[in-house]
């Protein structure tokens, strides 16, 4: 997979990565509340992106009622399907969702009758003739403007936003509730899922992620910290506390341990482009579920099974709570997810081959080909193998995105964004 480009962003860590629906634009959000948008270069045969616009989306706030600081960190970004020349995206921190409009201006009006060149009103007694204003070319300017602010919808931290295929509504999920919003209405939302128990001591699971079906506007799925998925149909009832399907894999009693529940928590769920499958990520695996089969996943891929013996130390350093994302390629044939040591994994669903690749500055020379990496657990080591004991757990790839139609991927490694392009690695085919 030839390398395309690497951007070292400001010191704040990237917290989300998202391509728009055409793949022409790529947005990242970071812990400092900034959104950076990259635009693909012309001609489109090359997967090269340049910075298009940067803006401050969220600022740190303070909730005086609860004496809580609200971080500016961007949790999620979702692009809206493009309706006109401008682009729109939703960004959210823990509490507040904002709708932004991104537009271009390359002309400016000149020749006002009532204003001077600096925009100040003229003395009307000096206006002796009328002129027709004209549009003059100017350097391209990208303007970002806030269109809506959706606030006060969540008591707990927002972990997901998903735009509906009706292009009019979207949902936002926190630990215990999912709200449905209309894009034009900011002051109210409809609570469609509420799993908060009457007594918080009875709480046994939380919502970890939620997503709308790609083309059935009435269907959505949400995942839980217990490893289950619930498919809900908004036509069935206004409050979707009763799911229409529950996807759960029975636990193997021989693998039961103190860490079982923690590592089975689903950190991400994504519908396939076809809408037939769901992809989930838990701590050690990625799984593909068929919407028509609730009893078990149809495919399970081990991401880093060599860490199974290290769960105790990963619990002590809190890494076991890391929330890795997952992504489909445009044809739903290959899936991708991140790991530690700046490694990311790809699994070919057709050939059942997999590959481990590394996002690093050393391998980031233009047109360089990424070499597959291998982690060894004792025994014989090949020359380029890396021992499981020398993995760097501070370098983790939590956020990844795949171009909607082409083999271009975006990998966030702390404050570096890597964009890789071209054929999926030869080991995969």
Short mmCIF file of C-alpha atoms in Angstrom, two decimals:
data_model
loop_
_atom_site.label_atom_id
_atom_site.label_comp_id
_atom_site.label_asym_id
_atom_site.label_seq_id
_atom_site.Cartn_x
_atom_site.Cartn_y
_atom_site.Cartn_z
CA UNK A 1 0.00 0.00 0.00
CA UNK A 2 2.04 3.00 -1.19
CA UNK A 3 2.19 5.85 1.26
CA UNK A 4 0.54 9.11 0.33
CA UNK A 5 1.03 11.76 3.02
CA UNK A 6 1.44 12.42 6.71
CA UNK A 7 0.35 15.51 8.64
CA UNK A 8 1.68 16.38 12.06
CA UNK A 9 -1.15 18.35 13.58
CA UNK A 10 -0.95 20.70 16.56
CA UNK A 11 0.07 19.06 19.81
CA UNK A 12 -3.45 17.98 20.73
CA UNK A 13 -4.28 14.35 20.14
CA UNK A 14 -6.64 13.47 17.26
CA UNK A 15 -9.92 12.17 18.68
CA UNK A 16 -11.95 11.43 15.52
CA UNK A 17 -11.45 11.01 11.74
CA UNK A 18 -14.21 11.07 9.11
CA UNK A 19 -14.35 11.13 5.27
CA UNK A 20 -17.29 12.91 3.66
CA UNK A 21 -19.67 10.99 1.35
CA UNK A 22 -17.55 11.52 -1.77
CA UNK A 23 -14.16 11.12 -0.08
CA UNK A 24 -13.07 14.51 -1.42
CA UNK A 25 -12.89 15.93 2.11
CA UNK A 26 -11.51 14.43 5.32
CA UNK A 27 -12.16 15.94 8.75
CA UNK A 28 -10.29 15.37 12.00
CA UNK A 29 -11.26 16.55 15.47
CA UNK A 30 -8.85 16.83 18.38
CA UNK A 31 -8.69 17.13 22.14
CA UNK A 32 -8.25 20.89 21.85
CA UNK A 33 -11.72 21.32 20.27
CA UNK A 34 -10.33 22.03 16.78
CA UNK A 35 -11.58 20.62 13.49
CA UNK A 36 -9.10 20.36 10.62
CA UNK A 37 -10.50 19.65 7.14
CA UNK A 38 -8.31 18.23 4.38
CA UNK A 39 -9.20 18.39 0.69
CA UNK A 40 -8.09 15.94 -1.96
CA UNK A 41 -5.76 17.28 -4.61
CA UNK A 42 -6.64 17.26 -8.28
CA UNK A 43 -6.27 15.11 -10.29
CA UNK A 44 -8.20 12.59 -8.22
CA UNK A 45 -5.98 9.73 -9.38
CA UNK A 46 -3.61 10.55 -6.53
CA UNK A 47 -4.70 10.14 -2.93
CA UNK A 48 -3.03 13.33 -1.76
CA UNK A 49 -4.78 15.68 0.64
CA UNK A 50 -3.93 19.21 1.75
CA UNK A 51 -5.24 21.30 4.62
CA UNK A 52 -8.44 23.01 3.43
CA UNK A 53 -9.72 24.71 6.58
CA UNK A 54 -9.12 24.78 10.33
CA UNK A 55 -11.54 26.12 12.90
CA UNK A 56 -12.26 26.02 16.61
CA UNK A 57 -15.44 23.99 17.07
CA UNK A 58 -15.73 23.73 20.86
CA UNK A 59 -14.33 25.65 23.83
CA UNK A 60 -13.93 24.37 27.39
CA UNK A 61 -17.03 25.06 29.50
CA UNK A 62 -18.04 24.79 33.12
CA UNK A 63 -21.31 23.31 34.37
CA UNK A 64 -22.02 25.41 37.45
CA UNK A 65 -24.98 23.28 38.54
CA UNK A 66 -22.83 20.16 38.78
CA UNK A 67 -19.46 21.86 39.35
CA UNK A 68 -18.10 19.97 36.37
CA UNK A 69 -15.63 21.01 33.72
CA UNK A 70 -16.80 20.12 30.20
CA UNK A 71 -13.89 19.29 27.93
CA UNK A 72 -13.60 20.86 24.51
CA UNK A 73 -12.43 17.53 23.04
CA UNK A 74 -14.29 16.58 19.82
CA UNK A 75 -15.81 13.11 20.35
CA UNK A 76 -17.32 12.62 16.89
CA UNK A 77 -17.70 14.32 13.49
CA UNK A 78 -20.36 13.34 10.94
CA UNK A 79 -20.71 14.84 7.47
CA UNK A 80 -24.16 15.57 6.08
CA UNK A 81 -24.89 14.54 2.47
CA UNK A 82 -24.12 17.55 0.28
CA UNK A 83 -27.26 19.43 -0.84
CA UNK A 84 -25.66 22.45 -2.57
CA UNK A 85 -22.25 24.03 -3.18
CA UNK A 86 -21.56 24.21 0.57
CA UNK A 87 -20.61 21.30 2.84
CA UNK A 88 -22.08 20.67 6.29
CA UNK A 89 -20.88 18.65 9.25
CA UNK A 90 -21.92 17.90 12.82
CA UNK A 91 -19.33 17.91 15.60
CA UNK A 92 -19.83 17.10 19.25
CA UNK A 93 -17.98 17.18 22.53
CA UNK A 94 -19.36 15.53 25.68
CA UNK A 95 -22.46 17.73 25.81
CA UNK A 96 -23.03 20.06 22.85
CA UNK A 97 -23.55 19.19 19.18
CA UNK A 98 -22.89 21.87 16.55
CA UNK A 99 -23.81 22.07 12.86
CA UNK A 100 -21.19 23.84 10.72
CA UNK A 101 -21.42 25.11 7.15
CA UNK A 102 -18.23 25.14 5.05
CA UNK A 103 -18.41 27.26 1.89
CA UNK A 104 -16.04 28.83 -0.63
CA UNK A 105 -15.87 32.43 -1.82
CA UNK A 106 -13.75 33.48 -4.81
CA UNK A 107 -15.59 36.70 -5.82
CA UNK A 108 -16.37 39.90 -3.99
CA UNK A 109 -18.86 42.64 -4.85
CA UNK A 110 -17.42 46.09 -5.64
CA UNK A 111 -19.04 49.41 -6.45
CA UNK A 112 -21.55 49.95 -3.66
CA UNK A 113 -23.66 53.09 -3.93
CA UNK A 114 -24.09 53.75 -0.21
CA UNK A 115 -20.83 52.32 1.21
CA UNK A 116 -17.19 53.22 0.64
CA UNK A 117 -14.37 50.73 -0.06
CA UNK A 118 -13.97 49.98 3.65
CA UNK A 119 -17.66 49.20 4.09
CA UNK A 120 -18.57 52.40 5.97
CA UNK A 121 -21.77 54.24 5.07
CA UNK A 122 -21.20 57.26 2.81
CA UNK A 123 -22.63 60.68 3.55
CA UNK A 124 -25.78 60.53 1.40
CA UNK A 125 -25.33 64.16 0.32
CA UNK A 126 -22.13 63.13 -1.51
CA UNK A 127 -23.87 60.39 -3.56
CA UNK A 128 -24.50 62.09 -6.89
CA UNK A 129 -24.68 59.14 -9.29
CA UNK A 130 -25.79 55.52 -9.26
CA UNK A 131 -23.54 52.65 -10.29
CA UNK A 132 -24.17 48.94 -10.83
CA UNK A 133 -22.17 46.80 -8.35
CA UNK A 134 -19.99 44.15 -10.00
CA UNK A 135 -18.44 40.89 -8.79
CA UNK A 136 -14.64 40.88 -8.99
CA UNK A 137 -12.46 37.74 -8.65
CA UNK A 138 -10.52 37.37 -5.39
CA UNK A 139 -8.30 34.72 -3.79
CA UNK A 140 -10.28 31.65 -2.78
CA UNK A 141 -11.48 31.91 0.80
CA UNK A 142 -13.00 29.04 2.79
CA UNK A 143 -15.62 30.29 5.22
CA UNK A 144 -16.79 28.19 8.16
CA UNK A 145 -19.90 29.36 9.98
CA UNK A 146 -21.94 27.84 12.83
CA UNK A 147 -25.51 27.14 11.66
CA UNK A 148 -27.07 25.45 14.69
CA UNK A 149 -26.16 24.57 18.27
CA UNK A 150 -27.96 21.57 19.79
CA UNK A 151 -27.46 21.75 23.54
CA UNK A 152 -29.06 20.53 26.77
CA UNK A 153 -29.97 17.17 25.27
CA UNK A 154 -27.63 15.00 27.34
CA UNK A 155 -26.89 14.50 31.03
CA UNK A 156 -24.08 12.03 30.31
CA UNK A 157 -21.20 12.14 27.84
CA UNK A 158 -22.14 11.95 24.14
CA UNK A 159 -20.31 9.00 22.57
CA UNK A 160 -22.00 8.80 19.13
CA UNK A 161 -23.81 10.86 16.53
CA UNK A 162 -25.32 9.37 13.38
CA UNK A 163 -27.11 11.11 10.50
CA UNK A 164 -30.25 9.40 9.25
CA UNK A 165 -30.70 8.43 5.60
CA UNK A 166 -33.74 10.76 5.48
CA UNK A 167 -31.18 13.66 5.63
CA UNK A 168 -33.52 15.48 8.03
CA UNK A 169 -32.82 13.86 11.39
CA UNK A 170 -29.88 12.56 13.34
CA UNK A 171 -29.38 10.80 16.66
CA UNK A 172 -26.96 11.32 19.52
CA UNK A 173 -26.16 8.71 22.16
CA UNK A 174 -24.69 8.94 25.64
CA UNK A 175 -24.11 6.21 28.26
CA UNK A 176 -27.80 5.79 29.10
CA UNK A 177 -29.92 7.54 26.47
CA UNK A 178 -30.30 8.04 22.73
CA UNK A 179 -31.96 11.20 21.40
CA UNK A 180 -33.45 11.89 17.97
CA UNK A 181 -33.03 15.45 16.64
CA UNK A 182 -34.37 17.30 13.63
CA UNK A 183 -31.57 19.19 11.90
CA UNK A 184 -33.67 22.36 11.80
CA UNK A 185 -34.80 22.30 15.46
CA UNK A 186 -32.28 22.98 18.20
CA UNK A 187 -34.34 23.42 21.34
CA UNK A 188 -35.88 19.95 21.62
CA UNK A 189 -35.11 16.33 20.86
CA UNK A 190 -37.04 13.08 21.27
CA UNK A 191 -35.70 10.47 23.65
CA UNK A 192 -35.88 7.18 21.73
CA UNK A 193 -33.87 4.92 24.08
CA UNK A 194 -33.57 5.23 27.86
CA UNK A 195 -31.84 2.45 29.80
CA UNK A 196 -31.40 4.44 33.01
CA UNK A 197 -32.72 2.33 35.92
CA UNK A 198 -34.91 3.88 38.63
CA UNK A 199 -32.09 3.16 41.06
CA UNK A 200 -28.59 3.76 39.67
CA UNK A 201 -27.26 0.95 41.89
CA UNK A 202 -29.14 -1.44 39.57
CA UNK A 203 -27.18 -0.23 36.52
CA UNK A 204 -25.53 -3.21 34.79
CA UNK A 205 -24.61 -1.88 31.34
CA UNK A 206 -24.15 1.33 29.37
CA UNK A 207 -24.60 2.32 25.72
CA UNK A 208 -21.23 2.46 23.95
CA UNK A 209 -22.09 3.35 20.32
CA UNK A 210 -25.11 3.85 18.05
CA UNK A 211 -25.65 4.10 14.29
CA UNK A 212 -28.51 4.46 11.82
CA UNK A 213 -29.01 1.88 9.09
CA UNK A 214 -27.54 3.23 5.80
CA UNK A 215 -30.86 3.30 3.92
CA UNK A 216 -33.74 2.15 6.18
CA UNK A 217 -34.47 5.39 8.02
CA UNK A 218 -36.51 3.60 10.72
CA UNK A 219 -33.74 1.20 11.83
CA UNK A 220 -30.79 1.84 14.10
CA UNK A 221 -28.46 -0.27 16.23
CA UNK A 222 -26.78 0.41 19.54
CA UNK A 223 -24.07 -1.54 21.32
CA UNK A 224 -23.49 -2.05 25.01
CA UNK A 225 -20.71 -2.60 27.51
CA UNK A 226 -21.98 -6.17 27.92
CA UNK A 227 -21.07 -7.02 24.33
CA UNK A 228 -24.62 -7.09 22.96
CA UNK A 229 -26.18 -5.28 19.99
CA UNK A 230 -29.80 -4.15 19.87
CA UNK A 231 -31.49 -3.41 16.57
CA UNK A 232 -34.45 -1.06 17.01
CA UNK A 233 -37.31 -0.11 14.71
CA UNK A 234 -38.74 3.38 15.23
CA UNK A 235 -41.96 2.35 13.51
CA UNK A 236 -42.71 -0.10 16.32
CA UNK A 237 -42.95 2.48 19.12
CA UNK A 238 -41.89 6.00 19.98
CA UNK A 239 -39.64 4.78 22.80
CA UNK A 240 -37.40 1.98 21.51
CA UNK A 241 -36.63 0.44 24.90
CA UNK A 242 -37.87 -2.86 23.47
CA UNK A 243 -35.51 -3.86 20.68
CA UNK A 244 -36.69 -5.89 17.70
CA UNK A 245 -33.49 -7.97 17.57
CA UNK A 246 -30.79 -8.76 20.13
CA UNK A 247 -27.40 -9.96 18.87
CA UNK A 248 -25.35 -11.72 21.52
CA UNK A 249 -22.66 -14.37 21.51
CA UNK A 250 -22.83 -16.87 24.38
CA UNK A 251 -19.68 -16.79 26.46
CA UNK A 252 -17.32 -19.74 26.40
CA UNK A 253 -17.13 -20.84 30.07
CA UNK A 254 -13.55 -22.09 29.58
CA UNK A 255 -12.43 -18.51 28.75
CA UNK A 256 -14.18 -16.94 31.74
CA UNK A 257 -11.96 -14.60 33.78
CA UNK A 258 -12.03 -11.44 35.86
CA UNK A 259 -11.54 -9.45 32.64
CA UNK A 260 -14.26 -11.17 30.56
CA UNK A 261 -16.86 -8.45 30.89
CA UNK A 262 -14.38 -5.59 30.29
CA UNK A 263 -12.94 -7.07 27.11
CA UNK A 264 -16.37 -8.03 25.73
CA UNK A 265 -17.56 -4.39 25.83
CA UNK A 266 -18.25 -3.22 22.25
CA UNK A 267 -16.36 0.01 21.51
CA UNK A 268 -17.67 0.58 17.97
CA UNK A 269 -20.43 -0.65 15.65
CA UNK A 270 -20.69 0.08 11.91
CA UNK A 271 -23.26 -1.04 9.35
CA UNK A 272 -21.81 -2.34 6.10
CA UNK A 273 -22.43 -0.16 3.01
CA UNK A 274 -24.88 -2.81 1.79
CA UNK A 275 -26.82 -2.62 5.06
CA UNK A 276 -26.79 -6.43 5.40
CA UNK A 277 -24.02 -6.73 8.01
CA UNK A 278 -22.73 -5.04 11.14
CA UNK A 279 -19.10 -4.77 12.18
CA UNK A 280 -18.23 -4.54 15.89
CA UNK A 281 -15.00 -4.05 17.75
CA UNK A 282 -14.30 -5.20 21.28
CA UNK A 283 -10.94 -5.18 23.04
CA UNK A 284 -9.42 -8.25 21.37
CA UNK A 285 -11.55 -8.94 18.29
CA UNK A 286 -13.56 -7.57 15.39
CA UNK A 287 -16.76 -9.41 14.50
CA UNK A 288 -19.09 -9.39 11.50
CA UNK A 289 -22.77 -9.97 12.24
CA UNK A 290 -25.49 -10.83 9.74
CA UNK A 291 -28.67 -8.85 10.46
CA UNK A 292 -30.62 -12.06 9.97
CA UNK A 293 -28.67 -14.10 12.56
CA UNK A 294 -28.84 -13.06 16.21
CA UNK A 295 -27.20 -16.03 17.93
CA UNK A 296 -23.56 -15.45 16.97
CA UNK A 297 -21.35 -13.47 14.56
CA UNK A 298 -20.68 -15.00 11.16
CA UNK A 299 -17.00 -13.99 11.31
CA UNK A 300 -14.61 -13.31 14.20
CA UNK A 301 -11.09 -11.96 13.69
CA UNK A 302 -8.42 -11.81 16.39
CA UNK A 303 -6.84 -8.34 16.42
CA UNK A 304 -4.10 -8.90 19.01
CA UNK A 305 -4.71 -12.24 20.71
CA UNK A 306 -1.14 -12.15 22.04
CA UNK A 307 -2.36 -9.61 24.63
CA UNK A 308 -4.63 -12.17 26.31
CA UNK A 309 -1.83 -13.11 28.72
CA UNK A 310 -1.14 -9.43 29.47
CA UNK A 311 -4.65 -8.36 30.53
CA UNK A 312 -3.60 -7.90 34.14
CA UNK A 313 -0.95 -5.26 33.35
CA UNK A 314 -3.24 -3.67 30.72
CA UNK A 315 -5.87 -3.34 33.45
CA UNK A 316 -3.37 -1.70 35.79
CA UNK A 317 -2.30 0.89 33.21
CA UNK A 318 -5.93 1.47 32.05
CA UNK A 319 -5.19 0.40 28.45
CA UNK A 320 -7.85 -2.30 28.76
CA UNK A 321 -10.44 0.52 28.62
CA UNK A 322 -9.17 1.89 25.28
CA UNK A 323 -11.95 2.29 22.74
CA UNK A 324 -10.82 1.15 19.28
CA UNK A 325 -12.88 1.93 16.18
CA UNK A 326 -13.38 -0.22 13.08
CA UNK A 327 -14.08 0.48 9.39
CA UNK A 328 -15.30 -1.24 6.21
CA UNK A 329 -13.80 -0.69 2.79
CA UNK A 330 -16.13 0.56 0.05
CA UNK A 331 -17.12 -2.94 -1.14
CA UNK A 332 -17.47 -4.43 2.39
CA UNK A 333 -14.82 -7.04 1.53
CA UNK A 334 -12.01 -5.82 3.83
CA UNK A 335 -12.21 -4.52 7.39
CA UNK A 336 -9.72 -2.43 9.33
CA UNK A 337 -9.08 -1.62 12.96
CA UNK A 338 -6.26 -0.25 15.11
CA UNK A 339 -3.93 -1.76 17.69
CA UNK A 340 -0.93 -0.78 19.81
CA UNK A 341 2.61 0.22 18.79
CA UNK A 342 1.01 2.31 15.97
CA UNK A 343 -0.03 -0.96 14.31
CA UNK A 344 -3.28 -1.34 12.43
CA UNK A 345 -4.85 -4.55 11.15
CA UNK A 346 -6.67 -5.47 7.96
CA UNK A 347 -8.74 -8.59 7.37
CA UNK A 348 -9.80 -9.77 3.92
CA UNK A 349 -13.22 -11.43 4.30
CA UNK A 350 -12.90 -13.37 1.03
CA UNK A 351 -9.44 -14.89 1.35
CA UNK A 352 -9.41 -14.85 5.20
CA UNK A 353 -5.92 -13.36 5.03
CA UNK A 354 -4.88 -10.64 7.41
CA UNK A 355 -2.01 -8.21 7.66
CA UNK A 356 -0.48 -5.99 10.34
CA UNK A 357 0.87 -2.62 9.13
CA UNK A 358 2.59 0.21 10.96
CA UNK A 359 1.91 3.95 10.76
CA UNK A 360 5.27 5.52 11.51
CA UNK A 361 7.28 8.53 10.42
CA UNK A 362 10.15 6.22 9.45
CA UNK A 363 8.00 4.52 6.79
CA UNK A 364 6.33 7.73 5.67
CA UNK A 365 8.45 8.65 2.69
CA UNK A 366 6.29 9.38 -0.38
CA UNK A 367 5.54 6.27 -2.43
CA UNK A 368 7.12 3.99 0.17
CA UNK A 369 5.48 0.57 0.42
CA UNK A 370 4.36 -0.48 3.87
CA UNK A 371 5.94 -3.71 5.02
CA UNK A 372 3.82 -6.18 6.97
CA UNK A 373 4.78 -6.40 10.65
CA UNK A 374 4.65 -9.44 12.91
CA UNK A 375 4.43 -9.72 16.68
CA UNK A 376 6.01 -12.84 18.11
CA UNK A 377 5.24 -14.47 21.44
CA UNK A 378 8.38 -16.38 22.44
CA UNK A 379 9.95 -19.11 20.30
CA UNK A 380 11.83 -18.41 17.08
CA UNK A 381 11.95 -14.82 15.88
CA UNK A 382 12.36 -13.65 12.32
CA UNK A 383 14.56 -10.65 11.61
CA UNK A 384 11.82 -7.99 11.51
CA UNK A 385 9.57 -9.50 14.17
CA UNK A 386 8.76 -7.46 17.24
CA UNK A 387 8.45 -9.10 20.64
CA UNK A 388 5.14 -8.72 22.48
CA UNK A 389 7.14 -7.46 25.48
CA UNK A 390 8.57 -4.53 23.54
CA UNK A 391 5.23 -3.15 22.23
CA UNK A 392 4.66 0.51 23.04
CA UNK A 393 1.20 0.83 24.62
CA UNK A 394 1.34 4.63 24.57
CA UNK A 395 1.26 4.50 20.76
CA UNK A 396 -2.25 3.39 19.91
CA UNK A 397 -4.39 3.71 16.80
CA UNK A 398 -7.93 4.20 18.06
CA UNK A 399 -9.37 6.17 15.12
CA UNK A 400 -9.40 5.07 11.49
CA UNK A 401 -11.50 5.86 8.40
CA UNK A 402 -11.81 4.35 4.93
CA UNK A 403 -12.58 6.32 1.76
CA UNK A 404 -16.17 5.47 0.71
CA UNK A 405 -15.22 4.11 -2.72
CA UNK A 406 -11.42 3.89 -3.09
CA UNK A 407 -8.55 2.19 -1.30
CA UNK A 408 -7.50 5.26 0.64
CA UNK A 409 -7.38 5.08 4.41
CA UNK A 410 -6.82 7.65 7.14
CA UNK A 411 -5.06 6.61 10.34
CA UNK A 412 -4.83 8.80 13.44
CA UNK A 413 -1.73 8.07 15.52
CA UNK A 414 -1.74 10.47 18.51
CA UNK A 415 -1.30 13.90 16.84
CA UNK A 416 -0.20 12.52 13.45
CA UNK A 417 -2.61 11.82 10.60
CA UNK A 418 -1.42 9.26 8.05
CA UNK A 419 -3.11 8.81 4.70
CA UNK A 420 -2.28 5.63 2.80
CA UNK A 421 -3.37 4.95 -0.74
CA UNK A 422 -3.54 2.33 -3.49
CA UNK A 423 -4.01 -1.42 -3.56
CA UNK A 424 -4.65 -3.22 -0.32
CA UNK A 425 -1.30 -4.76 0.64
CA UNK A 426 -0.24 -7.61 -1.63
CA UNK A 427 -0.38 -9.97 1.34
CA UNK A 428 -4.11 -9.46 1.36
CA UNK A 429 -4.77 -10.71 -2.18
#
